[in-house]
Amino acid sequence: MGGAELLSWGRLCVAALEQRRTEIDALNVFPVPDSDTGTNLLATMRAAVAEAQRPASGADGDRGRPAAHPVAAALARGATAGARGNSGIIVSQVLRGIADATVDTGLTEQTYRAALARAAALVRGSLSDPVEGTILTVLDRAGAAAHRCAEPGLAAVVRAGADAAARALEDTRDQLAVLREAGVVDAGARGLLVLLDGLVTVVTGETPVRAEYRAAEPRLPSARPETAPRYEVMYRIDGARADLAAELRSRLAALGDSVVVAADGAGGWSAHVHCADAGAAVEAGLAVGRPVAIRIEHLIEAPGHGDGATAGHSRPRAGGAVVTEVCDAADSRQVHDRAARQISGRLGEPADRGVLAVASGAGAAALFEAAGAVVLNAGQTLESAVLLAAIRQLPHREVLVLPNGALPAHELVAVGAAARDARRDVLLLPSASMVQGLAALAVHDRARIAVDDAFTMSEAAASTRWGALRRARGRALTMVGTCAPGDGLGLVGHDVVVIDRDTRAAGQTLLDRMLGLGGELVTLLVGAAAPDGLADDLARHIGDEFPGVEVTVYAGGQQGDLIQIGVE
């Protein structure tokens, strides 16, 4: 089995995960019941295939066909770099196992046995706390069955491994208490079976028939004391020393759980942790290298929690101030002075707590200002020194910052660390967009203590799904295909999920997908370059297709996004 077949396998896995994503998401109760394992595995395999399809990824083999190892190595690199969730990183190590086993030859019955054994060792070595009854156990059972298979030929071995994985998957329901209570099999292991079955299909031409697994039983949330919000933190470290992986794994294990630190076999690592202190998790990466592609997402750890704080937008309150863009300053001293001049004289008496919101566009800035925030209008770009200067100029003892996606996480960590001192506590809230920031500001209440206020605002931001409608500026490869200049692009978060030559059609499809998951309130923040009537068309579409959903349209004036969408 050569590189062409391995690439076909990767593409088949993507197609199969697209069909099974909803089923796998519904099984997801461990380690966190956030219903995204299928989505994460799909994104991971899409990244793997995208890397393997690059012209430089596959070396020529016999008769011009790509050799197995370069394609397998590219799949592993792409999966590790684009991994989502701990399940995604674990699957990347399965791909790396295949890459390591095919260095000198193609995928044969012997190298496949070696690949599964190598993958199992890599997965266990990447975890700080391996848990049985999960994808680990299923991978072990698949490898053992492949090793025991006496029938000759690759077809027999891959079939034996997949069938053993299917039987082991059934057993996970009784091996792990949380799965037993929910009455489900392990979601990550179900995803692994999709990959193993895909290999059976490519090798034998036959598709195994498996059971359709039902979702977890809905349960009422049990009463529990409020705790600090927890986050899923992921990032990649390129070119770090291999001997520091254990150090990073130990640092992350001290901060939280679900720790995975895995290598791609080409000098890069991916790190994953669930923890309460996202900044400390990023700083752990800084101690061993330079984290890139940082992703920080709020974890909703139990059904029914996290949606009580979004009771609709409150009426705007007076008392804000605007800090205009100062990104052209020559150095930090100039930045500090200009921010000071712009804030001084525009705030009233010092208060215990203030909110600083980053905004792009005059209309959006006015919305945040009317709701009582000090606004840093960043245009299209923002320097961390500007944000730091604005925080330092606020007269409040407690400062809540809504970055609204203007800076990457590692820069926010540095700003937060530099801004805190003996007289000021600074909390940077997880708002990745302006619509999330508006939702958070709507539930801001100075009467609460700072931690409770920050928690409630963070919950409101996290409970707001956000997306954007844009126009493609050039030809590019996305997770849903290649876009051309001028195409309408629909994004959920930072991921392109819709491409359409008709921008309005792209916006309608994007809304269909976002509201297909439910929603009661949609906020449309209209950008400076939005065509006339676009927002009205989208609002009418919501009214026609989703009656009862409330729609609010604001003129944001932001650059880049034609429409920014928030769904609560």
Coordinates of C-alpha atoms in Angstrom, one line a residue, residues 12-448:
L12 CA -12.3 8.7 3.0
C13 CA -11.9 9.3 6.7
V14 CA -12.9 13.0 6.2
A15 CA -16.0 11.9 4.4
A16 CA -16.9 9.3 7.0
L17 CA -16.4 11.7 9.9
E18 CA -18.6 14.2 8.1
Q19 CA -21.3 11.6 8.2
R20 CA -20.6 10.4 11.7
R21 CA -19.8 13.8 13.3
T22 CA -23.2 14.3 14.9
E23 CA -23.3 10.8 16.3
I24 CA -19.8 11.1 17.8
D25 CA -20.5 14.6 19.2
A26 CA -23.6 13.3 21.0
L27 CA -21.5 10.5 22.7
N28 CA -19.0 13.0 24.1
V29 CA -19.2 13.0 27.9
F30 CA -15.6 12.4 28.8
P31 CA -13.3 14.1 29.7
V32 CA -15.7 17.1 29.4
P33 CA -19.3 16.8 28.1
D34 CA -18.9 19.5 25.5
S35 CA -20.2 17.5 22.5
D36 CA -17.4 18.3 20.1
T37 CA -15.3 15.2 19.7
G38 CA -16.7 14.4 16.3
T39 CA -16.2 18.0 15.2
N40 CA -12.7 18.0 16.5
L41 CA -11.7 14.8 14.8
L42 CA -13.1 16.0 11.5
A43 CA -11.1 19.2 11.7
T44 CA -8.0 17.3 12.6
M45 CA -8.3 14.9 9.6
R46 CA -9.1 17.8 7.3
A47 CA -5.9 19.5 8.4
A48 CA -4.0 16.2 7.9
V49 CA -5.3 15.7 4.3
A50 CA -4.7 19.4 3.4
E51 CA -1.0 18.9 4.4
A52 CA -0.7 15.6 2.5
Q53 CA -2.2 17.2 -0.6
R54 CA 0.5 19.9 -0.8
P55 CA 2.8 19.3 -3.8
A56 CA 5.9 19.1 -1.7
S57 CA 4.5 16.6 0.7
G58 CA 4.9 13.4 -1.3
A59 CA 8.1 12.1 -2.7
D60 CA 8.0 10.1 -6.0
G61 CA 7.9 6.4 -5.6
D62 CA 7.8 3.7 -8.3
R63 CA 6.4 4.8 -11.6
G64 CA 5.7 8.3 -10.4
R65 CA 3.4 7.2 -7.6
P66 CA 4.0 8.9 -4.2
A67 CA 5.8 6.8 -1.7
A68 CA 4.0 5.8 1.5
H69 CA 6.3 7.4 4.1
P70 CA 6.3 11.0 2.8
V71 CA 2.5 10.9 2.5
A72 CA 2.1 9.3 6.0
A73 CA 4.5 11.8 7.5
A74 CA 2.6 14.7 5.9
L75 CA -0.7 13.3 7.3
A76 CA 0.9 13.2 10.8
R77 CA 2.3 16.7 10.5
G78 CA -0.9 18.2 9.3
A79 CA -2.9 16.4 12.0
T80 CA -0.6 17.4 14.8
A81 CA -0.5 21.0 13.7
G82 CA -4.2 21.2 13.1
A83 CA -5.4 19.0 16.0
R84 CA -8.5 20.0 17.8
G85 CA -9.1 18.7 21.3
N86 CA -7.3 15.9 23.0
S87 CA -8.9 13.3 20.7
G88 CA -7.5 15.2 17.7
I89 CA -3.9 15.0 19.2
I90 CA -4.3 11.3 20.0
V91 CA -5.4 10.6 16.4
S92 CA -2.4 12.5 15.1
Q93 CA -0.2 10.0 17.0
V94 CA -2.0 7.2 15.3
L95 CA -1.0 8.8 12.0
R96 CA 2.5 9.3 13.2
G97 CA 2.7 5.6 14.1
I98 CA 2.0 4.8 10.5
A99 CA 4.6 7.3 9.3
D100 CA 7.2 5.8 11.6
A101 CA 6.5 2.2 10.5
T102 CA 6.7 3.0 6.8
V103 CA 10.1 4.7 6.7
D104 CA 11.6 2.0 4.5
T105 CA 8.6 0.4 2.8
G106 CA 4.9 0.8 2.1
L107 CA 2.1 -0.3 4.4
T108 CA 2.2 -4.1 4.6
E109 CA 0.8 -6.6 7.1
Q110 CA 4.0 -6.4 9.1
T111 CA 4.4 -2.6 9.0
Y112 CA 0.7 -2.2 9.9
R113 CA 1.2 -4.3 13.0
A114 CA 4.3 -2.2 13.9
A115 CA 2.3 1.0 13.2
L116 CA -0.5 0.1 15.7
A117 CA 2.1 -0.8 18.3
R118 CA 4.0 2.3 17.8
A119 CA 0.9 4.5 17.8
A120 CA -0.2 2.9 21.2
A121 CA 3.2 3.7 22.7
L122 CA 3.2 7.3 21.3
V123 CA -0.3 8.0 22.6
R124 CA 0.4 6.7 26.1
G125 CA 3.7 8.6 26.2
S126 CA 2.0 11.9 25.2
L127 CA -0.6 11.7 28.1
S128 CA 0.1 12.8 31.7
D129 CA -2.7 10.5 33.0
P130 CA -3.8 7.7 30.7
V131 CA -7.3 6.5 31.4
E132 CA -8.5 3.0 30.5
G133 CA -11.9 2.5 28.9
T134 CA -11.2 5.2 26.3
I135 CA -9.5 5.4 22.9
L136 CA -6.3 4.1 24.5
T137 CA -7.8 0.8 25.4
V138 CA -9.5 0.4 22.0
L139 CA -6.2 1.2 20.2
D140 CA -4.4 -1.4 22.4
R141 CA -7.0 -4.1 21.5
A142 CA -6.8 -3.3 17.8
G143 CA -3.0 -3.6 17.9
A144 CA -3.1 -6.9 19.8
A145 CA -5.6 -8.4 17.4
A146 CA -3.5 -7.3 14.4
H147 CA -0.5 -8.9 16.0
R148 CA -2.3 -12.2 16.6
C149 CA -3.9 -12.4 13.2
A150 CA -2.5 -15.6 11.6
E151 CA -4.2 -15.1 8.2
P152 CA -1.6 -13.7 5.7
G153 CA -2.1 -10.4 3.9
L154 CA -2.7 -6.8 4.7
A155 CA -6.5 -7.2 4.2
A156 CA -6.8 -9.8 6.9
V157 CA -4.7 -7.8 9.4
V158 CA -6.5 -4.5 9.0
R159 CA -9.9 -6.3 9.2
A160 CA -8.8 -8.1 12.4
G161 CA -7.7 -4.8 14.0
A162 CA -10.9 -3.0 13.1
D163 CA -13.2 -5.8 14.3
A164 CA -11.3 -6.0 17.6
A165 CA -11.6 -2.2 17.9
A166 CA -15.4 -2.5 17.4
R167 CA -15.7 -5.1 20.1
A168 CA -13.5 -3.0 22.5
L169 CA -15.6 0.0 21.8
E170 CA -18.7 -1.8 23.1
D171 CA -16.8 -2.6 26.3
T172 CA -15.9 1.0 27.0
R173 CA -19.5 1.5 28.1
D174 CA -18.8 -0.6 31.2
Q175 CA -15.1 0.3 31.8
L176 CA -15.4 4.0 32.7
A177 CA -17.9 5.2 35.3
V178 CA -18.9 8.4 33.5
L179 CA -19.7 6.4 30.3
R180 CA -21.6 3.8 32.3
E181 CA -23.7 6.5 34.0
A182 CA -24.5 8.1 30.6
G183 CA -25.1 4.8 28.9
V184 CA -22.7 5.6 26.0
V185 CA -19.5 4.3 24.4
D186 CA -16.4 6.5 24.4
A187 CA -16.6 9.2 21.7
G188 CA -12.9 9.3 20.9
A189 CA -12.8 5.5 20.5
R190 CA -15.8 5.7 18.1
G191 CA -13.9 8.2 16.0
L192 CA -10.9 5.9 16.0
L193 CA -13.1 3.0 14.7
V194 CA -14.1 5.3 11.8
L195 CA -10.4 5.6 10.8
L196 CA -9.7 1.9 11.2
D197 CA -12.8 1.0 9.2
G198 CA -11.8 3.5 6.5
L199 CA -8.5 1.6 6.1
V200 CA -10.5 -1.7 5.7
T201 CA -12.5 0.0 2.9
V202 CA -9.4 1.2 1.0
V203 CA -7.6 -2.2 1.3
T204 CA -10.5 -4.6 0.7
G205 CA -13.0 -2.5 -1.1
E206 CA -15.6 -3.5 1.5
T207 CA -17.1 -1.1 4.1
P208 CA -17.7 -2.6 7.5
V209 CA -21.2 -2.3 8.9
R210 CA -21.2 -1.0 12.5
A211 CA -23.9 -0.2 15.0
E212 CA -25.4 3.3 15.3
Y213 CA -24.6 4.5 18.8
R214 CA -27.2 6.5 20.7
A215 CA -26.5 9.7 22.4
A216 CA -26.0 10.2 26.1
E217 CA -29.2 10.2 28.2
P218 CA -30.2 13.8 29.0
R219 CA -29.8 14.6 32.7
L220 CA -30.8 17.5 34.8
P221 CA -27.8 19.4 36.0
S222 CA -27.0 18.8 39.6
A223 CA -26.6 21.7 42.0
R224 CA -23.0 22.6 42.5
P225 CA -21.1 25.5 43.8
E226 CA -20.0 28.1 41.3
T227 CA -16.3 27.7 40.4
A228 CA -13.9 29.7 38.3
P229 CA -14.4 29.2 34.6
R230 CA -12.3 26.5 32.9
Y231 CA -10.7 26.6 29.5
E232 CA -9.4 24.3 26.9
V233 CA -6.0 25.6 25.9
M234 CA -4.1 24.3 22.8
Y235 CA -1.0 25.5 21.0
R236 CA 1.8 24.3 18.8
I237 CA 5.5 24.6 19.5
D238 CA 7.9 24.4 16.6
G239 CA 11.5 23.4 16.8
A240 CA 11.6 22.8 20.6
R241 CA 14.0 20.3 22.2
A242 CA 12.6 16.9 22.5
D243 CA 13.8 16.4 26.0
L244 CA 11.6 19.3 27.2
A245 CA 8.3 17.6 26.3
A246 CA 8.2 15.8 29.7
E247 CA 8.8 19.2 31.4
L248 CA 6.0 20.8 29.6
R249 CA 3.7 17.9 30.3
S250 CA 4.5 18.1 34.0
R251 CA 3.9 21.9 34.0
L252 CA 0.5 21.5 32.4
A253 CA -0.4 18.6 34.6
A254 CA 0.1 20.9 37.6
L255 CA -2.4 23.4 36.2
G256 CA -5.2 21.1 35.1
D257 CA -6.1 17.8 33.5
S258 CA -6.6 16.2 30.0
V259 CA -3.0 17.0 29.3
V260 CA -1.5 15.9 26.0
V261 CA 1.9 16.9 24.7
A262 CA 2.6 15.1 21.4
A263 CA 5.2 15.4 18.7
D264 CA 4.6 15.3 14.9
G265 CA 7.9 13.5 14.1
A266 CA 9.3 16.6 12.3
G267 CA 10.3 18.8 15.3
G268 CA 6.9 20.2 16.2
W269 CA 4.7 19.5 19.2
S270 CA 1.1 20.1 20.0
A271 CA 0.0 20.7 23.6
H272 CA -3.5 20.4 25.2
V273 CA -4.8 21.0 28.7
H274 CA -8.1 21.8 30.5
C275 CA -7.4 24.3 33.2
A276 CA -8.7 27.3 35.1
D277 CA -5.7 29.5 34.3
A278 CA -5.3 29.8 30.6
G279 CA -2.6 32.4 30.9
A280 CA -0.5 30.1 33.0
A281 CA -0.9 27.3 30.5
V282 CA 0.5 29.5 27.7
E283 CA 3.3 30.6 30.0
A284 CA 4.2 27.0 30.5
G285 CA 4.7 26.7 26.8
L286 CA 6.8 29.9 26.8
A287 CA 9.2 28.2 29.3
V288 CA 10.2 25.6 26.7
G289 CA 9.7 27.3 23.4
R290 CA 7.5 29.7 21.4
P291 CA 3.8 28.8 21.4
V292 CA 2.0 29.5 18.1
A293 CA -1.5 28.8 16.8
I294 CA -2.8 29.3 20.4
R295 CA -6.5 28.4 20.9
I296 CA -8.3 29.1 24.1
E297 CA -11.9 28.1 24.4
H298 CA -14.3 28.2 27.4
L299 CA -15.4 24.8 28.6
I300 CA -19.1 24.2 29.4
E301 CA -18.7 21.2 31.7
A302 CA -22.3 20.2 32.3
P303 CA -25.6 20.5 30.5
G304 CA -27.7 23.4 31.6
H305 CA -24.8 25.4 33.0
G306 CA -23.6 28.6 31.4
D307 CA -26.8 29.7 29.7
G308 CA -28.5 31.4 32.6
A309 CA -26.5 34.6 32.3
T310 CA -27.6 35.7 28.9
A311 CA -31.0 37.2 29.6
G312 CA -30.8 39.5 26.7
H313 CA -29.0 42.8 26.2
S314 CA -29.5 45.4 28.9
R315 CA -30.2 49.0 28.0
P316 CA -27.1 51.1 27.3
R317 CA -25.8 53.2 30.2
A318 CA -24.0 56.4 30.0
G319 CA -20.5 57.0 31.3
G320 CA -18.1 55.5 28.8
A321 CA -15.0 57.0 27.0
V322 CA -13.3 56.3 23.8
V323 CA -9.5 55.8 23.3
T324 CA -8.8 56.2 19.6
E325 CA -6.2 54.1 17.6
V326 CA -2.6 55.0 18.4
C327 CA -0.8 52.1 16.6
D328 CA 1.4 54.5 14.7
A329 CA 3.4 55.6 17.8
A330 CA 7.1 55.2 17.5
D331 CA 7.7 53.5 20.8
S332 CA 5.9 52.5 24.0
R333 CA 6.6 55.9 25.7
Q334 CA 4.7 57.7 23.0
V335 CA 1.9 55.2 23.1
H336 CA 1.6 55.7 26.9
D337 CA 1.5 59.4 26.6
R338 CA -1.0 59.5 23.8
A339 CA -3.3 57.1 25.6
A340 CA -3.0 59.2 28.7
R341 CA -4.0 62.4 26.9
Q342 CA -7.0 60.7 25.3
I343 CA -8.4 59.3 28.5
S344 CA -7.6 62.2 30.9
G345 CA -10.5 64.5 31.5
R346 CA -13.1 62.2 29.9
L347 CA -13.7 59.9 32.9
G348 CA -15.6 60.9 36.0
E349 CA -14.7 60.1 39.6
P350 CA -12.6 57.0 40.0
A351 CA -14.7 53.8 40.5
D352 CA -13.7 50.5 42.0
R353 CA -14.2 48.7 38.7
G354 CA -14.0 49.6 35.0
V355 CA -14.4 47.8 31.7
L356 CA -12.1 48.3 28.8
A357 CA -13.4 47.1 25.5
V358 CA -11.5 46.9 22.2
A359 CA -13.6 47.8 19.2
S360 CA -13.2 48.3 15.5
G361 CA -15.5 50.8 13.8
A362 CA -17.2 53.9 15.0
G363 CA -20.6 52.3 15.4
A364 CA -19.3 49.4 17.4
A365 CA -17.3 51.8 19.6
A366 CA -20.4 53.8 20.3
L367 CA -22.3 50.7 21.3
F368 CA -19.6 49.7 23.9
E369 CA -19.3 53.3 25.1
A370 CA -23.1 53.6 25.5
A371 CA -23.1 50.4 27.6
G372 CA -20.6 52.0 30.1
A373 CA -17.2 50.8 28.8
V374 CA -14.0 52.7 28.1
V375 CA -13.4 51.9 24.4
L376 CA -10.1 51.4 22.7
N377 CA -10.9 51.8 19.0
A378 CA -8.3 49.6 17.3
G379 CA -9.3 49.9 13.7
Q380 CA -7.9 46.8 11.9
T381 CA -4.8 46.3 14.0
L382 CA -3.8 46.7 17.6
E383 CA -0.4 46.6 19.3
S384 CA -0.1 45.1 22.7
A385 CA 1.7 48.2 24.0
V386 CA -1.4 50.3 23.1
L387 CA -3.7 48.0 25.1
L388 CA -1.2 47.9 28.0
A389 CA -1.1 51.8 28.0
A390 CA -4.9 52.0 28.0
I391 CA -5.2 49.6 30.9
R392 CA -2.6 51.5 33.0
Q393 CA -4.4 54.9 32.4
L394 CA -7.7 53.7 33.8
P395 CA -8.2 55.0 37.4
H396 CA -10.0 51.8 38.6
R397 CA -8.6 49.3 41.1
E398 CA -10.3 46.5 39.2
V399 CA -10.2 46.4 35.4
L400 CA -12.1 43.9 33.2
V401 CA -10.8 43.8 29.6
L402 CA -12.9 42.6 26.6
P403 CA -10.2 42.1 23.9
N404 CA -12.8 41.0 21.4
G405 CA -10.3 39.0 19.3
A406 CA -8.0 41.9 18.6
L407 CA -4.8 40.2 19.9
P408 CA -3.6 36.5 20.0
A409 CA -3.8 34.8 23.4
H410 CA -0.1 34.8 24.1
E411 CA 0.1 38.6 23.7
L412 CA -2.9 39.0 26.0
V413 CA -1.2 36.9 28.6
A414 CA 1.9 39.2 28.4
V415 CA -0.3 42.3 28.6
G416 CA -2.2 41.0 31.6
A417 CA 1.0 40.1 33.5
A418 CA 2.5 43.5 32.8
A419 CA -0.7 45.4 33.8
R420 CA -1.2 43.9 37.2
D421 CA 0.4 45.5 40.1
A422 CA -0.1 46.0 43.9
R423 CA -2.9 48.6 43.3
R424 CA -4.7 47.1 40.3
D425 CA -6.2 43.7 39.5
V426 CA -6.7 43.1 35.8
L427 CA -8.9 40.3 34.4
L428 CA -8.9 39.6 30.6
L429 CA -12.2 38.0 29.6
P430 CA -12.5 35.4 26.9
S431 CA -14.3 37.4 24.2
A432 CA -13.1 36.4 20.8
S433 CA -15.4 38.8 18.9
M434 CA -17.2 42.1 19.3
V435 CA -20.6 40.4 19.4
Q436 CA -19.3 38.2 22.3
G437 CA -18.0 41.3 24.0
L438 CA -21.5 43.0 23.7
A439 CA -23.1 39.9 25.2
A440 CA -20.7 40.0 28.1
L441 CA -21.1 43.7 28.7
A442 CA -24.9 43.3 28.8
V443 CA -24.7 41.3 32.0
H444 CA -21.9 43.4 33.6
D445 CA -22.9 44.4 37.2
R446 CA -20.6 46.5 39.4
A447 CA -22.6 45.5 42.4
R448 CA -21.1 42.0 42.2

